[in-house]
mmCIF file of C-alpha atoms in Angstrom:
data_model
loop_
_atom_site.group_PDB
_atom_site.id
_atom_site.type_symbol
_atom_site.label_atom_id
_atom_site.label_comp_id
_atom_site.label_asym_id
_atom_site.label_seq_id
_atom_site.Cartn_x
_atom_site.Cartn_y
_atom_site.Cartn_z
ATOM 1 C CA MET A 279 28.066 -31.292 -41.237
ATOM 2 C CA GLN A 280 29.288 -32.619 -44.609
ATOM 3 C CA LYS A 281 30.972 -30.080 -46.929
ATOM 4 C CA ILE A 282 29.049 -29.316 -49.918
ATOM 5 C CA THR A 283 31.259 -30.172 -53.155
ATOM 6 C CA ILE A 284 30.384 -30.421 -56.918
ATOM 7 C CA GLU A 285 31.146 -34.161 -56.607
ATOM 8 C CA ASN A 286 28.718 -34.588 -53.973
ATOM 9 C CA ILE A 287 26.025 -32.572 -55.941
ATOM 10 C CA GLU A 288 26.813 -34.642 -59.138
ATOM 11 C CA ALA A 289 26.072 -37.749 -57.148
ATOM 12 C CA ARG A 290 23.000 -36.604 -55.704
ATOM 13 C CA LEU A 291 21.774 -35.630 -59.149
ATOM 14 C CA GLU A 292 22.496 -38.996 -60.392
ATOM 15 C CA GLU A 293 20.381 -40.693 -57.860
ATOM 16 C CA LEU A 294 17.166 -38.836 -58.869
ATOM 17 C CA ASN A 295 14.867 -39.998 -61.653
ATOM 18 C CA ILE A 296 14.148 -37.790 -64.681
ATOM 19 C CA PHE A 297 11.052 -36.404 -63.170
ATOM 20 C CA GLU A 298 12.637 -35.589 -59.914
ATOM 21 C CA LEU A 299 15.737 -34.173 -61.864
ATOM 22 C CA ARG A 300 13.576 -31.824 -63.949
ATOM 23 C CA GLN A 301 11.668 -30.435 -60.710
ATOM 24 C CA THR A 302 14.930 -29.964 -59.170
ATOM 25 C CA ALA A 303 16.272 -28.193 -62.339
ATOM 26 C CA ARG A 304 13.323 -25.819 -62.304
ATOM 27 C CA ALA A 305 13.746 -25.149 -58.673
ATOM 28 C CA VAL A 306 17.420 -24.201 -59.498
ATOM 29 C CA GLY A 307 16.685 -21.986 -62.321
ATOM 30 C CA VAL A 308 17.217 -24.007 -65.337
ATOM 31 C CA GLU A 309 15.406 -22.618 -68.228
ATOM 32 C CA ARG A 310 13.170 -25.285 -70.191
ATOM 33 C CA ALA A 311 13.929 -27.847 -67.503
ATOM 34 C CA ALA A 312 11.708 -30.332 -69.380
ATOM 35 C CA ASP A 313 13.835 -30.223 -72.548
ATOM 36 C CA GLY A 314 16.609 -32.711 -73.040
ATOM 37 C CA LYS A 315 17.878 -35.908 -71.874
ATOM 38 C CA LYS A 316 18.740 -36.519 -68.212
ATOM 39 C CA SER A 317 22.397 -36.013 -68.780
ATOM 40 C CA GLU A 318 21.816 -32.688 -70.569
ATOM 41 C CA VAL A 319 19.419 -31.548 -67.610
ATOM 42 C CA ARG A 320 22.091 -32.572 -64.922
ATOM 43 C CA ALA A 321 24.633 -30.720 -67.055
ATOM 44 C CA LYS A 322 22.609 -27.550 -66.874
ATOM 45 C CA ILE A 323 22.124 -27.833 -63.147
ATOM 46 C CA ILE A 324 26.065 -28.091 -62.722
ATOM 47 C CA ALA A 325 26.572 -25.138 -64.904
ATOM 48 C CA ILE A 326 24.391 -23.115 -62.631
ATOM 49 C CA ALA A 327 26.086 -24.498 -59.440
ATOM 50 C CA ASN A 328 29.590 -23.844 -61.085
ATOM 51 C CA GLY A 329 28.428 -20.215 -62.004
ATOM 52 C CA THR A 330 28.950 -20.766 -65.695
ATOM 53 C CA ALA A 331 25.414 -20.291 -66.678
ATOM 54 C CA GLU A 332 22.985 -17.908 -65.010
ATOM 55 C CA PRO A 333 19.738 -19.267 -63.459
ATOM 56 C CA VAL A 334 16.210 -18.097 -64.476
ATOM 57 C CA PRO A 335 15.162 -15.009 -62.043
ATOM 58 C CA ILE A 336 13.413 -16.268 -59.165
ATOM 59 C CA GLU A 337 10.186 -14.642 -60.029
ATOM 60 C CA ASN A 338 10.192 -16.454 -63.240
ATOM 61 C CA ARG A 339 10.611 -19.938 -61.745
ATOM 62 C CA LYS A 340 7.848 -22.462 -61.458
ATOM 63 C CA PHE A 341 6.751 -23.785 -58.285
ATOM 64 C CA CYS A 342 8.360 -27.383 -57.678
ATOM 65 C CA GLU A 343 6.803 -29.392 -55.055
ATOM 66 C CA GLN A 344 8.413 -32.605 -55.946
ATOM 67 C CA ALA A 345 12.168 -30.877 -56.038
ATOM 68 C CA ASP A 346 14.743 -32.338 -53.661
ATOM 69 C CA LYS A 347 14.665 -29.043 -51.529
ATOM 70 C CA LYS A 348 17.794 -29.952 -49.614
ATOM 71 C CA LEU A 349 19.648 -30.535 -53.011
ATOM 72 C CA VAL A 350 18.246 -27.230 -54.201
ATOM 73 C CA LYS A 351 19.521 -25.524 -51.058
ATOM 74 C CA ASP A 352 22.955 -27.076 -51.283
ATOM 75 C CA ILE A 353 23.206 -26.068 -55.035
ATOM 76 C CA GLN A 354 22.444 -22.656 -54.184
ATOM 77 C CA THR A 355 24.956 -22.540 -51.207
ATOM 78 C CA TYR A 356 27.552 -24.028 -53.427
ATOM 79 C CA ARG A 357 26.907 -21.462 -56.276
ATOM 80 C CA GLU A 358 27.076 -18.516 -53.628
ATOM 81 C CA ARG A 359 30.450 -19.817 -52.346
ATOM 82 C CA ILE A 360 31.865 -20.130 -55.671
ATOM 83 C CA ILE A 361 30.850 -16.893 -57.470
ATOM 84 C CA GLY A 362 30.002 -14.918 -54.301
ATOM 85 C CA LYS A 363 26.596 -13.722 -52.928
ATOM 86 C CA LYS A 364 24.880 -11.144 -55.395
#
């Protein structure tokens, strides 16, 4: 299995179109994921992955059927590894 790295996450985020990116951002916990340019939304996701920003609590997140579920799981796994499981 491929090791999850921030570079891998960034590359996969880059491949998403703006709609898919915003859906993935909502699933990860980005507040106001529909606001901002693609680069801004991507930066917010990376900040959550790196632990420099806090995600919206799970109970306040919107359901995102179009989100890249594997990428969301990898981002959450990476975040847990970086900051420790809470």
